[in-house]
Amino acid sequence: MSGLILLMIAAAAAFAFWSASRAAAERAGRIGRQACRAAGVQWLDQTVHAAGLRLRRGDDGRLGFERSFRFEYSEDGVERHVGRLVLRGDTLVSFSGPVRAADTLPH
């Protein structure tokens, strides 16, 4: 009986981890897509790729997962560039990739 309970707990924990991972990947995809759209560049492959997972303490001192993702974009349709972002929980903590072109000032 206790073996079944342990199996159920392990299955619930695995499902919770998988669900949180999918939610983070979807959020990372939205962030990458929006950054590419704002910068006027092409988001390639229409996806993000998980690049890392580690335990980190949040601002409140509690342990949580920090997930790293990468995506690719192109400014000219020929060359590929790599963007990276890091989510701690649901919070974006690091981003490198396309940026919105600065407005040019008239001379």
CSV table of N, CA and C in Angstrom, one decimal:
chain,number,residue,atom,x,y,z
A,1,MET,N,0.8,-1.2,0.0
A,1,MET,CA,0.0,0.0,0.0
A,1,MET,C,0.9,1.3,0.0
A,2,SER,N,1.9,1.3,0.9
A,2,SER,CA,2.8,2.5,0.9
A,2,SER,C,3.5,2.7,-0.4
A,3,GLY,N,3.9,1.6,-1.1
A,3,GLY,CA,4.5,1.7,-2.4
A,3,GLY,C,3.7,2.4,-3.4
A,4,LEU,N,2.4,2.1,-3.4
A,4,LEU,CA,1.5,2.8,-4.3
A,4,LEU,C,1.4,4.3,-4.0
A,5,ILE,N,1.3,4.6,-2.7
A,5,ILE,CA,1.3,6.0,-2.3
A,5,ILE,C,2.5,6.8,-2.8
A,6,LEU,N,3.7,6.1,-2.6
A,6,LEU,CA,5.0,6.7,-3.0
A,6,LEU,C,5.0,6.9,-4.6
A,7,LEU,N,4.5,5.9,-5.3
A,7,LEU,CA,4.4,6.0,-6.7
A,7,LEU,C,3.5,7.1,-7.2
A,8,MET,N,2.4,7.3,-6.5
A,8,MET,CA,1.4,8.4,-6.8
A,8,MET,C,2.1,9.8,-6.5
A,9,ILE,N,2.8,9.9,-5.4
A,9,ILE,CA,3.5,11.1,-5.1
A,9,ILE,C,4.5,11.4,-6.1
A,10,ALA,N,5.3,10.4,-6.5
A,10,ALA,CA,6.3,10.6,-7.5
A,10,ALA,C,5.7,11.0,-8.9
A,11,ALA,N,4.6,10.4,-9.2
A,11,ALA,CA,3.9,10.8,-10.5
A,11,ALA,C,3.4,12.2,-10.5
A,12,ALA,N,2.8,12.6,-9.3
A,12,ALA,CA,2.3,13.9,-9.2
A,12,ALA,C,3.5,15.0,-9.3
A,13,ALA,N,4.6,14.7,-8.6
A,13,ALA,CA,5.7,15.6,-8.7
A,13,ALA,C,6.3,15.7,-10.1
A,14,ALA,N,6.4,14.5,-10.8
A,14,ALA,CA,6.8,14.5,-12.2
A,14,ALA,C,5.9,15.3,-13.1
A,15,PHE,N,4.6,15.2,-12.9
A,15,PHE,CA,3.6,16.0,-13.7
A,15,PHE,C,3.7,17.5,-13.4
A,16,ALA,N,3.9,17.8,-12.1
A,16,ALA,CA,4.0,19.2,-11.8
A,16,ALA,C,5.3,19.8,-12.4
A,17,PHE,N,6.4,19.1,-12.4
A,17,PHE,CA,7.7,19.6,-13.0
A,17,PHE,C,7.5,19.7,-14.5
A,18,TRP,N,6.9,18.8,-15.2
A,18,TRP,CA,6.6,18.8,-16.6
A,18,TRP,C,5.7,20.0,-17.0
A,19,SER,N,4.7,20.2,-16.2
A,19,SER,CA,3.7,21.3,-16.4
A,19,SER,C,4.4,22.6,-16.3
A,20,ALA,N,5.2,22.8,-15.3
A,20,ALA,CA,6.0,24.1,-15.0
A,20,ALA,C,7.0,24.3,-16.2
A,21,SER,N,7.6,23.2,-16.6
A,21,SER,CA,8.6,23.3,-17.7
A,21,SER,C,7.9,23.8,-19.0
A,22,ARG,N,6.7,23.2,-19.3
A,22,ARG,CA,6.0,23.6,-20.5
A,22,ARG,C,5.5,25.1,-20.4
A,23,ALA,N,5.0,25.5,-19.2
A,23,ALA,CA,4.6,26.9,-19.1
A,23,ALA,C,5.8,27.8,-19.2
A,24,ALA,N,7.0,27.5,-18.7
A,24,ALA,CA,8.1,28.3,-18.9
A,24,ALA,C,8.5,28.4,-20.3
A,25,ALA,N,8.5,27.3,-21.1
A,25,ALA,CA,8.8,27.3,-22.5
A,25,ALA,C,7.9,28.1,-23.3
A,26,GLU,N,6.6,28.1,-23.0
A,26,GLU,CA,5.6,28.9,-23.7
A,26,GLU,C,5.9,30.4,-23.4
A,27,ARG,N,6.2,30.7,-22.1
A,27,ARG,CA,6.5,32.1,-21.8
A,27,ARG,C,7.7,32.6,-22.5
A,28,ALA,N,8.8,31.8,-22.5
A,28,ALA,CA,10.0,32.1,-23.2
A,28,ALA,C,9.7,32.3,-24.7
A,29,GLY,N,8.9,31.5,-25.3
A,29,GLY,CA,8.5,31.7,-26.7
A,29,GLY,C,7.8,33.0,-27.0
A,30,ARG,N,6.9,33.4,-26.1
A,30,ARG,CA,6.2,34.7,-26.2
A,30,ARG,C,7.2,35.8,-26.1
A,31,ILE,N,8.1,35.7,-25.2
A,31,ILE,CA,9.1,36.8,-25.0
A,31,ILE,C,10.0,36.9,-26.2
A,32,GLY,N,10.5,35.8,-26.7
A,32,GLY,CA,11.3,35.8,-27.9
A,32,GLY,C,10.6,36.4,-29.1
A,33,ARG,N,9.4,35.9,-29.3
A,33,ARG,CA,8.6,36.4,-30.5
A,33,ARG,C,8.3,37.9,-30.4
A,34,GLN,N,7.9,38.4,-29.2
A,34,GLN,CA,7.7,39.8,-29.0
A,34,GLN,C,8.9,40.6,-29.2
A,35,ALA,N,10.1,40.1,-28.7
A,35,ALA,CA,11.3,40.9,-28.9
A,35,ALA,C,11.7,41.0,-30.4
A,36,CYS,N,11.5,39.9,-31.1
A,36,CYS,CA,11.8,39.9,-32.6
A,36,CYS,C,10.9,40.8,-33.3
A,37,ARG,N,9.6,40.8,-33.0
A,37,ARG,CA,8.6,41.7,-33.6
A,37,ARG,C,8.9,43.1,-33.3
A,38,ALA,N,9.3,43.5,-32.1
A,38,ALA,CA,9.6,44.8,-31.7
A,38,ALA,C,10.9,45.3,-32.4
A,39,ALA,N,11.8,44.4,-32.6
A,39,ALA,CA,13.1,44.8,-33.2
A,39,ALA,C,13.0,44.8,-34.8
A,40,GLY,N,11.9,44.3,-35.3
A,40,GLY,CA,11.7,44.2,-36.7
A,40,GLY,C,12.6,43.1,-37.4
A,41,VAL,N,12.9,42.1,-36.7
A,41,VAL,CA,13.7,41.0,-37.2
A,41,VAL,C,12.8,39.7,-37.3
A,42,GLN,N,13.3,38.7,-38.1
A,42,GLN,CA,12.6,37.5,-38.3
A,42,GLN,C,13.0,36.5,-37.2
A,43,TRP,N,11.9,35.9,-36.5
A,43,TRP,CA,12.1,34.9,-35.5
A,43,TRP,C,12.2,33.6,-36.2
A,44,LEU,N,13.3,32.9,-36.2
A,44,LEU,CA,13.5,31.6,-36.9
A,44,LEU,C,13.0,30.4,-36.2
A,45,ASP,N,12.6,29.4,-36.9
A,45,ASP,CA,12.2,28.1,-36.4
A,45,ASP,C,10.9,28.1,-35.5
A,46,GLN,N,10.4,29.3,-35.2
A,46,GLN,CA,9.2,29.5,-34.4
A,46,GLN,C,9.2,28.7,-33.1
A,47,THR,N,10.4,28.6,-32.5
A,47,THR,CA,10.4,27.9,-31.2
A,47,THR,C,11.6,28.4,-30.4
A,48,VAL,N,11.6,28.0,-29.1
A,48,VAL,CA,12.7,28.2,-28.2
A,48,VAL,C,13.2,26.8,-27.8
A,49,HIS,N,14.5,26.8,-27.4
A,49,HIS,CA,15.1,25.5,-27.0
A,49,HIS,C,15.6,25.6,-25.6
A,50,ALA,N,15.3,24.6,-24.8
A,50,ALA,CA,15.8,24.6,-23.4
A,50,ALA,C,17.3,24.5,-23.4
A,51,ALA,N,18.0,25.4,-22.7
A,51,ALA,CA,19.4,25.3,-22.7
A,51,ALA,C,20.0,25.1,-21.3
A,52,GLY,N,19.2,25.1,-20.3
A,52,GLY,CA,19.8,24.9,-19.0
A,52,GLY,C,18.7,24.9,-17.9
A,53,LEU,N,19.0,24.3,-16.8
A,53,LEU,CA,18.1,24.2,-15.6
A,53,LEU,C,19.0,24.1,-14.4
A,54,ARG,N,18.7,25.0,-13.5
A,54,ARG,CA,19.4,25.0,-12.2
A,54,ARG,C,18.6,25.5,-11.1
A,55,LEU,N,19.0,25.1,-9.9
A,55,LEU,CA,18.3,25.6,-8.7
A,55,LEU,C,18.9,26.9,-8.3
A,56,ARG,N,18.1,27.9,-8.0
A,56,ARG,CA,18.6,29.2,-7.6
A,56,ARG,C,17.7,29.7,-6.5
A,57,ARG,N,18.2,30.6,-5.6
A,57,ARG,CA,17.4,31.2,-4.6
A,57,ARG,C,16.8,32.5,-5.2
A,58,GLY,N,15.5,32.7,-5.0
A,58,GLY,CA,14.8,33.9,-5.5
A,58,GLY,C,15.1,35.1,-4.6
A,59,ASP,N,14.5,36.2,-4.9
A,59,ASP,CA,14.7,37.4,-4.0
A,59,ASP,C,14.2,37.2,-2.6
A,60,ASP,N,13.2,36.3,-2.5
A,60,ASP,CA,12.6,36.0,-1.2
A,60,ASP,C,13.4,34.9,-0.4
A,61,GLY,N,14.5,34.4,-1.0
A,61,GLY,CA,15.3,33.4,-0.4
A,61,GLY,C,14.9,32.0,-0.6
A,62,ARG,N,13.8,31.7,-1.3
A,62,ARG,CA,13.3,30.4,-1.5
A,62,ARG,C,13.9,29.8,-2.7
A,63,LEU,N,14.2,28.5,-2.7
A,63,LEU,CA,14.7,27.8,-3.8
A,63,LEU,C,13.7,27.6,-4.9
A,64,GLY,N,14.1,27.7,-6.1
A,64,GLY,CA,13.3,27.5,-7.3
A,64,GLY,C,14.1,27.2,-8.5
A,65,PHE,N,13.5,26.9,-9.6
A,65,PHE,CA,14.2,26.6,-10.8
A,65,PHE,C,14.4,27.8,-11.6
A,66,GLU,N,15.6,27.9,-12.2
A,66,GLU,CA,16.0,28.9,-13.2
A,66,GLU,C,16.2,28.2,-14.5
A,67,ARG,N,15.4,28.5,-15.5
A,67,ARG,CA,15.5,27.9,-16.8
A,67,ARG,C,16.0,28.8,-17.8
A,68,SER,N,17.0,28.3,-18.6
A,68,SER,CA,17.6,29.1,-19.7
A,68,SER,C,17.0,28.5,-21.0
A,69,PHE,N,16.8,29.5,-21.9
A,69,PHE,CA,16.3,29.1,-23.3
A,69,PHE,C,17.1,29.9,-24.3
A,70,ARG,N,17.2,29.3,-25.5
A,70,ARG,CA,17.8,30.0,-26.6
A,70,ARG,C,16.8,30.0,-27.8
A,71,PHE,N,17.0,31.0,-28.7
A,71,PHE,CA,16.2,31.0,-29.9
A,71,PHE,C,17.1,31.7,-30.9
A,72,GLU,N,16.6,31.6,-32.2
A,72,GLU,CA,17.4,32.2,-33.3
A,72,GLU,C,16.6,33.2,-34.0
A,73,TYR,N,17.3,34.2,-34.5
A,73,TYR,CA,16.6,35.2,-35.3
A,73,TYR,C,17.5,35.7,-36.4
A,74,SER,N,17.0,36.4,-37.4
A,74,SER,CA,17.7,36.9,-38.5
A,74,SER,C,17.4,38.3,-38.8
A,75,GLU,N,18.4,39.1,-39.0
A,75,GLU,CA,18.1,40.5,-39.3
A,75,GLU,C,17.9,40.7,-40.8
A,76,ASP,N,18.6,39.9,-41.6
A,76,ASP,CA,18.6,40.1,-43.1
A,76,ASP,C,18.0,38.9,-43.8
A,77,GLY,N,17.6,37.8,-43.1
A,77,GLY,CA,17.0,36.6,-43.8
A,77,GLY,C,18.1,35.7,-44.2
A,78,VAL,N,19.4,36.0,-44.0
A,78,VAL,CA,20.5,35.1,-44.4
A,78,VAL,C,21.2,34.6,-43.2
A,79,GLU,N,21.7,35.5,-42.4
A,79,GLU,CA,22.5,35.2,-41.2
A,79,GLU,C,21.6,34.9,-40.0
A,80,ARG,N,22.0,33.8,-39.3
A,80,ARG,CA,21.3,33.5,-38.0
A,80,ARG,C,22.1,34.0,-36.8
A,81,HIS,N,21.3,34.5,-35.9
A,81,HIS,CA,21.9,35.0,-34.6
A,81,HIS,C,21.1,34.3,-33.5
A,82,VAL,N,21.8,34.1,-32.4
A,82,VAL,CA,21.3,33.4,-31.2
A,82,VAL,C,20.9,34.4,-30.1
A,83,GLY,N,19.6,34.3,-29.7
A,83,GLY,CA,19.2,35.0,-28.5
A,83,GLY,C,19.1,34.1,-27.3
A,84,ARG,N,19.2,34.6,-26.2
A,84,ARG,CA,19.1,33.8,-24.9
A,84,ARG,C,18.3,34.6,-23.9
A,85,LEU,N,17.6,33.8,-23.1
A,85,LEU,CA,16.8,34.4,-22.0
A,85,LEU,C,16.8,33.4,-20.9
A,86,VAL,N,16.6,34.0,-19.7
A,86,VAL,CA,16.6,33.2,-18.5
A,86,VAL,C,15.3,33.6,-17.7
A,87,LEU,N,14.6,32.5,-17.3
A,87,LEU,CA,13.4,32.7,-16.5
A,87,LEU,C,13.6,32.1,-15.1
A,88,ARG,N,13.4,32.8,-14.0
A,88,ARG,CA,13.3,32.3,-12.7
A,88,ARG,C,11.9,32.3,-12.3
A,89,GLY,N,11.3,31.1,-12.3
A,89,GLY,CA,9.9,31.0,-12.1
A,89,GLY,C,9.2,31.5,-13.3
A,90,ASP,N,8.4,32.6,-13.1
A,90,ASP,CA,7.7,33.2,-14.3
A,90,ASP,C,8.4,34.6,-14.6
A,91,THR,N,9.5,34.9,-13.9
A,91,THR,CA,10.1,36.2,-14.1
A,91,THR,C,11.3,36.1,-15.0
A,92,LEU,N,11.3,37.1,-16.0
A,92,LEU,CA,12.5,37.2,-16.8
A,92,LEU,C,13.6,37.9,-16.1
A,93,VAL,N,14.8,37.2,-15.9
A,93,VAL,CA,15.9,37.7,-15.2
A,93,VAL,C,17.1,38.1,-16.1
A,94,SER,N,17.1,37.6,-17.3
A,94,SER,CA,18.2,37.9,-18.2
A,94,SER,C,17.7,37.7,-19.7
A,95,PHE,N,18.2,38.7,-20.5
A,95,PHE,CA,17.8,38.6,-21.9
A,95,PHE,C,18.9,39.1,-22.8
A,96,SER,N,19.3,38.4,-23.8
A,96,SER,CA,20.2,38.9,-24.8
A,96,SER,C,19.7,38.5,-26.2
A,97,GLY,N,19.6,39.4,-27.1
A,97,GLY,CA,19.0,39.1,-28.4
A,97,GLY,C,18.7,40.4,-29.1
A,98,PRO,N,17.7,40.4,-30.0
A,98,PRO,CA,17.4,41.6,-30.8
A,98,PRO,C,16.8,42.7,-29.9
A,99,VAL,N,17.1,43.9,-30.2
A,99,VAL,CA,16.6,45.0,-29.5
A,99,VAL,C,15.9,45.9,-30.5
A,100,ARG,N,15.0,46.7,-30.0
A,100,ARG,CA,14.3,47.6,-30.8
A,100,ARG,C,15.3,48.7,-31.3
A,101,ALA,N,15.3,48.9,-32.6
A,101,ALA,CA,16.2,49.9,-33.2
A,101,ALA,C,15.9,51.3,-32.6
A,102,ALA,N,16.9,52.0,-32.2
A,102,ALA,CA,16.8,53.3,-31.6
A,102,ALA,C,16.2,54.3,-32.7
A,103,ASP,N,15.3,55.1,-32.2
A,103,ASP,CA,14.8,56.1,-33.1
A,103,ASP,C,15.9,57.1,-33.5
A,104,THR,N,15.9,57.4,-34.7
A,104,THR,CA,17.0,58.3,-35.2
A,104,THR,C,16.5,59.7,-35.0
A,105,LEU,N,17.4,60.6,-34.5
A,105,LEU,CA,17.0,62.0,-34.3
A,105,LEU,C,17.3,62.8,-35.6
A,106,PRO,N,16.5,63.7,-35.9
A,106,PRO,CA,16.8,64.6,-37.1
A,106,PRO,C,18.0,65.4,-36.8
A,107,HIS,N,18.8,65.7,-37.8
A,107,HIS,CA,19.9,66.5,-37.7
A,107,HIS,C,19.6,68.0,-37.8
